[in-house]
Amino acid sequence: MKLCLTLACAIFACLLGSAEAADRPNILWITSEDNGVSWIGCYGGVNSKTPAIDQLAKEGFRYTHCFDNAAVCAPTRSSWITGMHAISLGTQPMRSRNLIPHDVVKYYPDLLREAGYFATNGGKTDFNIGGRDDDACWDPGRGSRAWRKREAGQPFFSIVNIGVSHESSAHGDNQNTKNDPATMKLYSYHPDLPAIRRTYAKYADAVERMDAIVGETINQLKADGLYEDTIVVYCSDHGGVMPRSKRFLYSSGIHCPMVVRIPEKWKQWWPAEKPGMTVDRLVSFVDMPKTWLSLANAEITETFQGTIFLGDDIESEPTYHLGFRERADERLDHVRMIRDKQFAYYKNYYPFAPAGQHLAYIWKAEAAPAWEQHHREGKTNEVTGRFFRARVSEEFYDTDDDFDNVKNLIDQPEHQQKIAELRSAMRQKQLELFDSGLLPEQMRMRRAKEHGITIYEMVRDPKLYPLEKYLDSADIALLRDKANLGKLTRQMSDEDEGMRWWASVGLHLMEDDAAPSIDALKKALDDESDEVRMMSAWTLVKLGEETEAMACLRELLFNGTNNQIMLENVLDWMGEPALPLIKEYVNKGLAKKGRYGIGIFQRIAEVEGW
């Protein structure tokens, strides 16, 4: 009797589990690499034809305001796998693979699998996180039909990542393209050059190949009889790939297509009245992992920072989207952006670094060197040449009127209320997320290592990382107001190297108005922080005090520094005064080749004809 009762309970539990599994959707997430909304037909793109994605939009819902947080793959995928902003983890620099506390921060596929899902990732990981193999969180199985390897009746979550539209598809020979270069519609910041048109056409071909694979993947799902049991999501992993899109927080770099098809059986989750309609809800990429877990009825741990935008547990629409940019390969930068559906506000923490500084991987496509050469010849105008010039501290755009983000409205009186609102919202978000970027990358790594903790843990300790003080100091530095000269000069003696760093940046941005602080800058040439020494030396050179400053830079270059990548960037940003030093370094055979074929100093040697 007891045996029969036990067996009956087991059968009932099994049937109940099967019923619950049947009530939960499969989820197929199709991702394509490097294409923003401008390349997709149903979003108004005219350069390439995308019938498969367009058809999915007819059967599903097209989101009009979906944005990536990082504009480049590895930091984006850090945010995707954890459901946390990469700046909150310390994983925002490209290919840094910094450690995080894996016992605290959960990966969403682990939680899906714990909830009974068969979870596979086909094509790409690149999570940019150390301490764990990227494949460890997934069930075995790659390819477009990985779902076939699940157990009978088991719901699945599968990613199909399509790489044919990656930036590399625009590299190399771009003759004899399928698409006609003459018909390409260019962004307004690109000069109309044959090489640029050819690169557009070549990439348009790649987008069309990507779209065909989207169609093939959906047909495979249909052939397996799963189409009406599966929520299908399509999106790109960020914008791209023409110069000034991928890696940059402008619309062409972060405004991404997202189409969601939800079968009739889950019509209660439709985000609009009927398929084929658009959805104007603001969606950030960080929202996606939390939403997938909600749809699967899986556990959502407290670390997930996004907002659920679909399903029974949908949350209120966020008011803002946050974006971040830091080191990309060999090039340093530091930008934060916050926007609503219409307006975007940018804070350039390194405005002395031009957006268009040479980055070896970007220059592999013919469009980049052609654009640069056009600028060197003095043929660019205010719009097409801005990419190669030093930047202002702040930018503000009306993206409805100016998708290309070329009309900076930061000083317009009618927008000051909105600008103040976005400034305040950005600061609040940076504090909420423990934004780890307010120290130079190598400085924050050193500090975490000195205390035997991860960057994640370090930035959550206000004694080790007084973020409010850093934000205040950075804001003062970026103002370029000579009324702050005394404050910044005194700050050059602060016991915290982070505060001294921002003081050195502030004095640098003062230009000639920093002359009364020459003594403080000379003293800083012996600072314990190499970053402070570099910035102070550069500022002294600009003030005509070259002898001691160049001796400091020489010492760092030839005797060693704990921030070689910043030193190389600073010497490049300096331009003419640094050339003899760089030439000597190159002639001694000390310049490194670089990850993508040419290093910063080698590139300078090439341009200078050494």
XYZ file of C-alpha atoms in Angstrom:
610
model
C 0.000 0.000 0.000
C 2.801 2.387 0.984
C 4.704 1.430 -2.165
C 1.673 2.137 -4.362
C 1.086 5.474 -2.646
C 4.732 6.479 -3.098
C 4.658 5.458 -6.741
C 1.435 7.393 -7.327
C 2.908 10.527 -5.737
C 5.998 10.219 -7.886
C 3.925 9.844 -11.055
C 1.777 12.836 -10.057
C 4.837 14.959 -9.392
C 6.316 13.957 -12.729
C 3.084 14.787 -14.562
C 2.832 18.103 -12.726
C 6.417 18.924 -13.693
C 5.679 18.062 -17.304
C 2.597 20.260 -17.251
C 4.589 23.153 -15.809
C 7.270 22.653 -18.459
C 4.615 22.670 -21.169
C 3.259 25.936 -19.776
C 6.643 27.580 -19.996
C 7.870 28.880 -23.340
C 10.959 27.905 -25.181
C 13.079 30.966 -25.902
C 15.213 31.336 -29.015
C 17.460 34.393 -28.879
C 18.998 35.218 -32.252
C 21.806 37.749 -32.027
C 23.701 39.322 -34.895
C 27.005 41.087 -34.515
C 27.716 44.751 -35.085
C 24.667 46.142 -36.880
C 22.504 48.962 -35.554
C 19.000 49.958 -36.616
C 20.244 51.802 -39.702
C 21.051 48.505 -41.415
C 17.631 46.838 -40.979
C 14.822 47.324 -43.485
C 11.896 47.407 -41.057
C 13.684 50.181 -39.162
C 13.966 52.311 -42.275
C 17.395 51.105 -43.356
C 17.899 51.453 -47.103
C 21.430 50.152 -47.633
C 20.636 46.465 -47.154
C 17.608 44.231 -47.622
C 16.525 42.179 -44.598
C 13.382 40.234 -45.563
C 13.688 37.612 -42.793
C 13.913 40.150 -39.973
C 11.213 42.260 -41.623
C 8.907 39.225 -41.746
C 9.597 38.454 -38.092
C 8.586 42.036 -37.298
C 5.289 41.494 -39.157
C 4.589 38.428 -37.039
C 5.919 39.952 -33.823
C 6.656 43.286 -32.244
C 9.344 45.761 -33.267
C 10.890 47.729 -30.415
C 11.793 51.264 -31.424
C 13.947 52.274 -28.428
C 16.305 49.423 -27.615
C 19.850 50.389 -26.627
C 23.114 48.644 -25.869
C 24.981 49.799 -22.779
C 28.580 49.443 -23.974
C 28.745 49.759 -27.810
C 31.316 46.955 -28.104
C 31.174 43.204 -27.682
C 33.070 42.092 -24.562
C 31.686 44.656 -22.071
C 28.225 44.173 -23.587
C 28.419 40.429 -23.051
C 29.606 40.970 -19.472
C 26.347 42.823 -18.909
C 24.317 40.190 -20.710
C 25.650 37.150 -18.870
C 25.355 38.721 -15.400
C 22.428 41.078 -15.826
C 24.674 43.776 -14.346
C 26.218 46.869 -15.884
C 29.864 46.138 -16.649
C 30.894 49.346 -14.855
C 29.352 47.866 -11.709
C 31.481 44.742 -12.117
C 34.752 46.347 -13.219
C 34.628 44.530 -16.572
C 34.031 47.513 -18.873
C 37.536 47.779 -20.394
C 37.786 45.678 -23.546
C 39.200 42.165 -23.035
C 40.184 42.853 -19.435
C 38.702 39.649 -17.925
C 38.836 41.053 -14.410
C 37.768 38.782 -11.590
C 34.352 39.074 -9.969
C 32.987 37.263 -6.881
C 31.251 34.356 -8.595
C 29.625 33.268 -5.345
C 27.722 36.574 -5.333
C 27.153 37.353 -9.023
C 25.140 34.674 -10.782
C 25.017 34.018 -14.502
C 21.492 33.879 -15.865
C 21.982 30.524 -17.711
C 22.815 28.862 -14.382
C 19.476 30.061 -13.025
C 17.659 28.902 -16.161
C 19.189 25.449 -15.828
C 18.278 25.293 -12.145
C 14.713 26.035 -13.227
C 14.770 23.025 -15.561
C 15.660 24.673 -18.848
C 18.077 23.263 -21.388
C 20.245 26.325 -21.992
C 22.726 26.522 -24.860
C 24.825 29.255 -26.409
C 25.731 28.896 -30.042
C 28.569 30.923 -31.448
C 30.057 33.408 -29.015
C 30.800 33.911 -25.342
C 33.429 36.673 -24.819
C 32.057 37.498 -21.368
C 35.200 39.421 -20.383
C 35.129 37.943 -16.868
C 37.924 36.053 -15.153
C 37.738 33.166 -12.720
C 35.359 30.984 -14.702
C 35.357 29.358 -18.113
C 32.811 31.038 -20.381
C 31.264 27.705 -21.394
C 30.772 26.419 -17.840
C 27.301 27.924 -17.411
C 25.803 26.297 -20.517
C 24.506 22.873 -21.358
C 26.600 21.070 -23.997
C 25.450 21.806 -27.493
C 26.229 24.383 -30.117
C 24.814 25.138 -33.507
C 21.456 26.346 -34.696
C 19.572 23.210 -33.612
C 21.103 22.667 -30.192
C 17.589 22.357 -28.775
C 17.409 18.852 -30.278
C 19.790 17.625 -27.565
C 17.431 18.369 -24.683
C 15.431 15.738 -22.840
C 11.910 14.989 -24.010
C 9.501 17.693 -22.920
C 12.240 19.898 -21.495
C 11.869 23.609 -22.264
C 14.887 25.198 -23.908
C 16.647 28.525 -24.046
C 18.990 28.748 -27.033
C 21.178 31.533 -28.378
C 22.085 31.518 -32.044
C 24.779 34.116 -32.577
C 25.412 35.175 -36.184
C 28.925 36.413 -36.837
C 28.891 37.087 -40.575
C 27.918 40.712 -39.949
C 30.890 41.269 -37.631
C 33.138 44.272 -38.235
C 35.737 42.019 -39.847
C 33.343 41.504 -42.764
C 34.101 45.095 -43.805
C 37.868 44.554 -43.831
C 40.037 43.860 -46.839
C 39.113 43.997 -50.503
C 35.770 45.647 -51.153
C 35.597 45.534 -54.922
C 32.761 43.869 -56.829
C 30.187 44.079 -54.059
C 26.658 42.830 -54.569
C 25.269 46.144 -53.393
C 26.059 49.225 -55.456
C 28.320 51.710 -53.608
C 26.651 54.558 -55.485
C 23.306 53.839 -53.811
C 24.614 53.796 -50.249
C 23.156 56.331 -47.813
C 26.016 57.709 -45.678
C 25.921 59.052 -42.158
C 26.223 62.835 -42.272
C 29.571 62.756 -40.446
C 31.221 60.697 -43.197
C 32.663 62.515 -46.220
C 31.385 61.189 -49.514
C 34.453 59.278 -50.689
C 34.613 56.237 -53.003
C 36.441 54.177 -50.361
C 33.763 54.929 -47.795
C 30.964 54.048 -50.200
C 32.685 50.771 -51.076
C 33.023 49.875 -47.398
C 29.348 50.589 -46.821
C 28.430 48.349 -49.761
C 30.630 45.528 -48.546
C 29.060 45.663 -45.117
C 25.573 45.812 -46.628
C 26.375 42.508 -48.334
C 27.338 41.056 -44.955
C 24.104 42.226 -43.342
C 22.117 40.520 -46.072
C 23.999 37.262 -45.451
C 23.205 37.660 -41.758
C 19.520 38.139 -42.510
C 19.483 34.962 -44.582
C 20.827 33.017 -41.583
C 18.100 34.521 -39.403
C 15.593 33.130 -41.892
C 17.279 29.717 -41.972
C 17.279 29.515 -38.174
C 13.568 30.285 -37.975
C 12.852 27.718 -40.672
C 14.732 25.095 -38.654
C 12.565 25.900 -35.655
C 9.464 25.507 -37.819
C 10.711 22.240 -39.306
C 11.104 20.842 -35.802
C 7.506 21.783 -34.980
C 8.540 24.289 -32.297
C 7.641 27.648 -33.779
C 4.348 28.023 -31.903
C 5.937 26.910 -28.628
C 8.846 29.340 -28.762
C 9.327 33.018 -28.104
C 11.753 34.271 -30.755
C 13.875 37.321 -30.009
C 16.130 38.962 -32.562
C 18.565 41.777 -31.773
C 22.072 42.901 -32.641
C 24.793 42.963 -29.994
C 25.483 46.690 -30.592
C 25.723 49.094 -33.501
C 28.349 49.266 -36.180
C 30.504 48.994 -38.084
C 31.490 52.111 -39.976
C 33.986 54.331 -38.111
C 32.300 56.267 -35.249
C 29.573 53.688 -34.649
C 30.767 50.518 -32.900
C 32.666 51.412 -29.679
C 31.049 54.846 -29.529
C 27.964 55.831 -27.553
C 26.352 57.763 -30.371
C 23.085 56.470 -31.840
C 24.803 54.494 -34.594
C 26.777 52.632 -31.921
C 24.062 51.766 -29.409
C 20.607 52.055 -31.006
C 19.842 48.448 -31.853
C 17.069 46.513 -33.564
C 14.993 44.223 -31.356
C 12.069 42.165 -32.629
C 10.101 39.773 -30.416
C 7.610 37.185 -31.684
C 5.338 35.681 -29.036
C 3.085 32.750 -30.070
C -0.673 32.997 -29.736
C -0.727 30.708 -26.675
C 1.056 33.443 -24.691
C -0.847 36.371 -26.163
C -1.342 37.722 -22.640
C 2.324 38.741 -22.897
C 1.963 40.634 -26.135
C 3.458 44.122 -25.570
C 0.987 45.696 -28.027
C -2.524 44.962 -29.209
C -1.582 42.682 -32.098
C 1.453 41.391 -34.018
C 3.013 43.740 -36.504
C 2.816 46.696 -34.183
C 5.717 48.677 -32.767
C 6.579 49.087 -29.091
C 8.120 52.362 -27.952
C 9.077 51.179 -24.463
C 12.686 52.030 -23.597
C 14.715 48.810 -23.278
C 18.361 48.562 -22.213
C 20.431 45.463 -22.907
C 20.885 44.990 -19.153
C 17.109 44.392 -18.987
C 17.259 41.279 -21.146
C 18.677 38.600 -18.773
C 16.236 39.521 -16.030
C 13.359 39.385 -18.513
C 14.379 35.955 -19.831
C 14.471 34.611 -16.259
C 11.036 36.059 -15.568
C 9.532 34.481 -18.690
C 11.005 31.132 -17.634
C 9.686 31.500 -14.079
C 13.261 31.090 -12.830
C 14.860 32.603 -9.755
C 16.048 36.195 -10.137
C 18.771 37.002 -7.645
C 19.175 40.493 -6.206
C 22.257 41.264 -8.285
C 20.251 41.668 -11.508
C 20.095 45.385 -12.272
C 17.737 45.494 -15.242
C 13.991 45.937 -15.599
C 11.582 43.191 -16.714
C 9.904 44.329 -19.937
C 7.813 41.249 -20.859
C 5.678 38.640 -19.128
C 3.535 38.380 -16.016
C 5.974 40.291 -13.831
C 6.595 43.239 -16.135
C 8.041 46.231 -14.293
C 7.619 49.954 -14.798
C 9.396 51.373 -17.813
C 12.724 52.988 -16.899
C 13.031 56.693 -17.550
C 16.636 56.557 -18.741
C 19.216 54.400 -20.476
C 22.857 54.492 -19.356
C 25.828 53.901 -21.641
C 29.535 53.665 -20.920
C 32.768 53.668 -22.886
C 36.315 53.059 -21.671
C 39.417 51.403 -23.094
C 38.919 49.734 -26.456
C 41.948 47.572 -27.280
C 45.026 49.845 -27.169
C 43.113 53.115 -26.910
C 42.011 54.846 -23.719
C 38.820 56.800 -23.341
C 36.226 57.479 -20.658
C 32.671 58.517 -21.534
C 29.329 58.212 -19.792
C 26.024 58.776 -21.570
C 22.465 58.903 -20.310
C 19.414 59.358 -22.471
C 15.683 59.097 -22.632
C 13.781 58.332 -25.802
C 14.609 61.675 -27.364
C 17.540 63.398 -25.678
C 21.063 62.126 -25.011
C 23.619 63.681 -22.644
C 27.331 62.777 -22.744
C 30.125 63.445 -20.277
C 33.612 63.122 -21.794
C 35.942 62.446 -18.886
C 38.938 62.337 -21.265
C 38.054 65.175 -23.649
C 41.719 65.615 -24.559
C 41.537 62.281 -26.415
C 39.949 62.703 -29.861
C 37.215 60.189 -30.601
C 38.974 59.363 -33.868
C 42.351 58.446 -32.427
C 43.888 55.660 -34.500
C 42.732 52.227 -33.357
C 44.313 49.412 -35.307
C 41.218 47.239 -35.702
C 39.007 50.080 -36.961
C 41.660 51.044 -39.510
C 41.517 47.569 -41.086
C 38.464 48.728 -43.047
C 39.233 50.989 -46.007
C 36.787 53.650 -44.835
C 38.834 54.643 -41.776
C 42.210 55.444 -43.398
C 40.417 57.131 -46.308
C 38.507 59.362 -43.895
C 41.649 60.124 -41.893
C 43.651 61.014 -45.001
C 40.847 63.274 -46.178
C 41.072 65.072 -42.838
C 44.872 65.313 -42.914
C 44.580 66.982 -46.294
C 42.370 69.657 -44.750
C 39.293 68.637 -46.712
C 36.886 67.893 -43.858
C 34.402 70.425 -42.506
C 33.041 71.123 -39.029
C 30.868 67.983 -39.108
C 33.088 65.510 -40.968
C 36.273 66.608 -39.195
C 35.111 66.674 -35.575
C 35.891 62.964 -35.121
C 39.620 63.706 -35.287
C 39.666 66.714 -32.952
C 39.812 67.022 -29.175
C 36.356 67.030 -27.619
C 34.350 69.301 -25.372
C 33.522 68.138 -21.849
C 29.810 67.660 -22.489
C 27.547 66.892 -25.423
C 23.762 66.975 -25.751
C 21.663 65.865 -28.716
C 18.060 65.741 -29.797
C 18.140 62.258 -31.316
C 14.724 62.619 -32.957
C 15.986 65.526 -35.023
C 19.625 64.441 -35.170
C 20.136 60.661 -35.169
C 23.740 61.151 -36.299
C 24.508 63.263 -33.212
C 26.336 66.071 -35.002
C 24.450 69.113 -33.605
C 25.732 69.579 -30.071
C 23.084 71.580 -28.191
C 24.875 71.691 -24.833
C 24.926 75.511 -24.727
C 21.409 76.143 -26.027
C 19.301 77.982 -23.399
C 16.091 76.139 -24.226
C 17.646 72.791 -23.278
C 19.287 73.679 -19.966
C 16.480 72.233 -17.844
C 16.669 68.870 -19.628
C 20.483 68.908 -19.460
C 20.350 69.525 -15.709
C 17.869 66.677 -15.343
C 20.098 64.257 -17.227
C 23.244 65.374 -15.379
C 21.516 64.665 -12.085
C 20.163 61.324 -13.299
C 23.622 60.271 -14.497
C 25.215 61.007 -11.143
C 22.451 59.160 -9.309
C 22.921 56.137 -11.564
C 26.708 56.179 -11.196
C 26.333 56.128 -7.411
C 23.681 53.417 -7.544
C 25.877 51.180 -9.709
C 29.169 51.939 -7.906
C 30.624 53.126 -11.222
C 34.146 51.695 -11.164
C 35.531 53.985 -13.868
C 36.382 57.066 -11.809
C 39.967 55.874 -11.441
C 42.214 55.098 -14.427
C 42.064 51.395 -15.283
C 45.527 50.436 -14.063
C 45.140 52.526 -10.899
C 41.923 50.758 -9.895
C 43.480 47.375 -10.641
C 46.488 48.180 -8.453
C 44.298 49.304 -5.583
C 42.147 46.180 -5.672
C 45.225 43.961 -5.860
C 46.889 45.745 -2.938
C 43.905 44.835 -0.773
C 43.493 41.316 -2.129
C 39.984 41.896 -3.437
C 38.179 42.235 -6.755
C 37.361 45.598 -8.302
C 33.703 44.718 -7.663
C 34.392 44.542 -3.933
C 36.778 47.486 -3.863
C 34.331 49.980 -5.357
C 31.726 49.005 -2.783
C 34.025 50.058 0.051
C 33.764 53.863 0.445
C 37.061 53.965 2.323
C 38.870 52.438 -0.658
C 36.765 54.099 -3.319
C 35.094 57.370 -2.257
C 32.984 57.651 -5.379
C 31.125 60.825 -4.422
C 34.422 62.664 -3.945
C 35.717 61.387 -7.291
C 32.539 62.432 -9.105
C 32.722 65.907 -7.569
C 36.401 66.242 -8.420
C 35.890 65.058 -11.999
C 33.034 67.523 -12.490
C 35.222 70.392 -11.301
C 38.049 69.260 -13.581
C 35.778 69.172 -16.624
C 34.398 72.664 -16.019
C 37.679 74.289 -17.159
C 36.827 77.251 -14.917
C 39.814 79.266 -13.714
C 37.848 80.084 -10.561
C 38.690 76.516 -9.472
C 42.433 76.925 -10.006
C 43.289 77.271 -6.322
C 41.163 74.293 -5.337
C 42.728 72.088 -7.998
C 46.248 73.211 -7.087
C 45.709 72.325 -3.429
C 44.186 69.012 -4.491
C 47.474 68.097 -6.178
C 48.737 67.377 -2.627
C 45.771 65.190 -1.602
C 46.735 61.880 0.006
C 44.469 59.998 -2.429
C 46.090 59.458 -5.834
C 42.623 59.401 -7.382
C 41.989 62.940 -6.220
C 45.421 64.000 -7.474
C 44.615 62.405 -10.826
C 41.478 64.489 -11.288
C 43.332 67.612 -10.145
C 45.985 66.981 -12.811
C 43.255 66.529 -15.433
C 41.592 69.759 -14.324
C 44.823 71.755 -14.547
C 45.530 70.265 -17.957
C 42.129 71.356 -19.263
C 42.740 74.886 -17.926
C 45.475 75.294 -20.569
C 47.183 78.702 -20.198
C 45.068 79.548 -17.147
C 46.982 76.826 -15.264
C 50.253 78.788 -15.438
C 50.061 79.909 -11.764
C 50.158 76.210 -10.806
C 53.485 75.439 -12.502
C 55.230 74.792 -9.183
C 52.584 72.254 -8.144
C 52.824 70.581 -11.532
C 56.613 70.353 -11.308
C 56.331 68.817 -7.861
C 53.921 66.260 -9.317
C 56.642 65.022 -11.691
C 57.840 62.992 -8.684
C 54.354 61.830 -7.654
C 53.900 58.237 -6.493
C 51.280 57.827 -9.221
C 52.663 57.463 -12.728
C 49.322 58.619 -14.123
C 49.607 61.933 -12.255
C 53.217 62.304 -13.441
C 52.237 61.785 -17.090
C 49.361 64.243 -17.072
C 51.379 66.863 -15.167
C 54.299 66.514 -17.583
C 52.016 66.960 -20.586
C 50.472 70.058 -19.004
C 53.902 71.563 -18.316
C 54.914 70.997 -21.931
C 51.804 72.887 -23.057
C 52.777 75.697 -20.689
C 56.255 75.938 -22.242
C 58.039 74.195 -19.335
C 59.484 71.327 -21.365
C 62.862 70.449 -19.841
C 61.843 68.767 -16.596
C 58.593 67.484 -18.061
C 60.231 65.690 -20.989
C 62.868 64.275 -18.631
C 60.040 62.771 -16.560
C 58.392 61.243 -19.627
C 61.750 59.904 -20.806
C 62.299 58.223 -17.465
C 58.861 56.601 -17.555
C 59.349 55.434 -21.135
C 62.831 53.987 -20.873
C 63.007 52.976 -17.203
C 59.520 51.529 -16.947
C 56.056 52.473 -15.714
C 53.144 50.644 -14.173
C 50.824 52.117 -16.803
C 52.518 51.653 -20.170
C 49.284 51.852 -22.143
C 48.437 55.262 -20.695
C 51.971 56.501 -21.339
C 51.767 55.536 -25.008
C 48.368 57.200 -25.332
C 49.543 60.386 -23.623
C 52.627 60.665 -25.818
C 50.464 60.230 -28.894
C 47.944 62.827 -27.693
C 50.833 65.250 -27.081
C 51.747 65.243 -30.742
C 54.779 67.188 -32.009
C 56.661 67.714 -28.701
C 56.718 63.950 -28.033
C 57.881 62.878 -31.513
C 61.663 62.916 -30.844
C 61.165 60.753 -27.766
C 58.935 58.299 -29.636
C 61.353 58.172 -32.592
C 64.238 57.269 -30.291
C 62.134 54.527 -28.692
C 61.119 53.125 -32.075
C 64.682 53.250 -33.443
C 65.867 51.200 -30.501
C 63.418 48.480 -31.495
C 61.363 48.820 -28.301
C 57.962 49.523 -29.837
C 55.567 46.586 -29.622
C 53.695 45.304 -32.626
C 50.219 45.499 -31.106
C 47.320 43.041 -30.950
C 46.052 43.852 -34.428
C 49.246 44.270 -36.367
C 50.507 47.699 -35.399
C 51.080 49.412 -32.060
C 50.588 53.081 -31.212
C 54.245 54.021 -31.646
C 54.620 51.945 -34.797
C 51.641 53.750 -36.248
C 53.229 57.131 -35.460
C 56.444 55.980 -37.133
C 54.465 54.940 -40.201
C 52.721 58.315 -40.451
C 55.951 60.246 -39.886
C 57.856 58.134 -42.405
C 60.552 56.969 -39.995
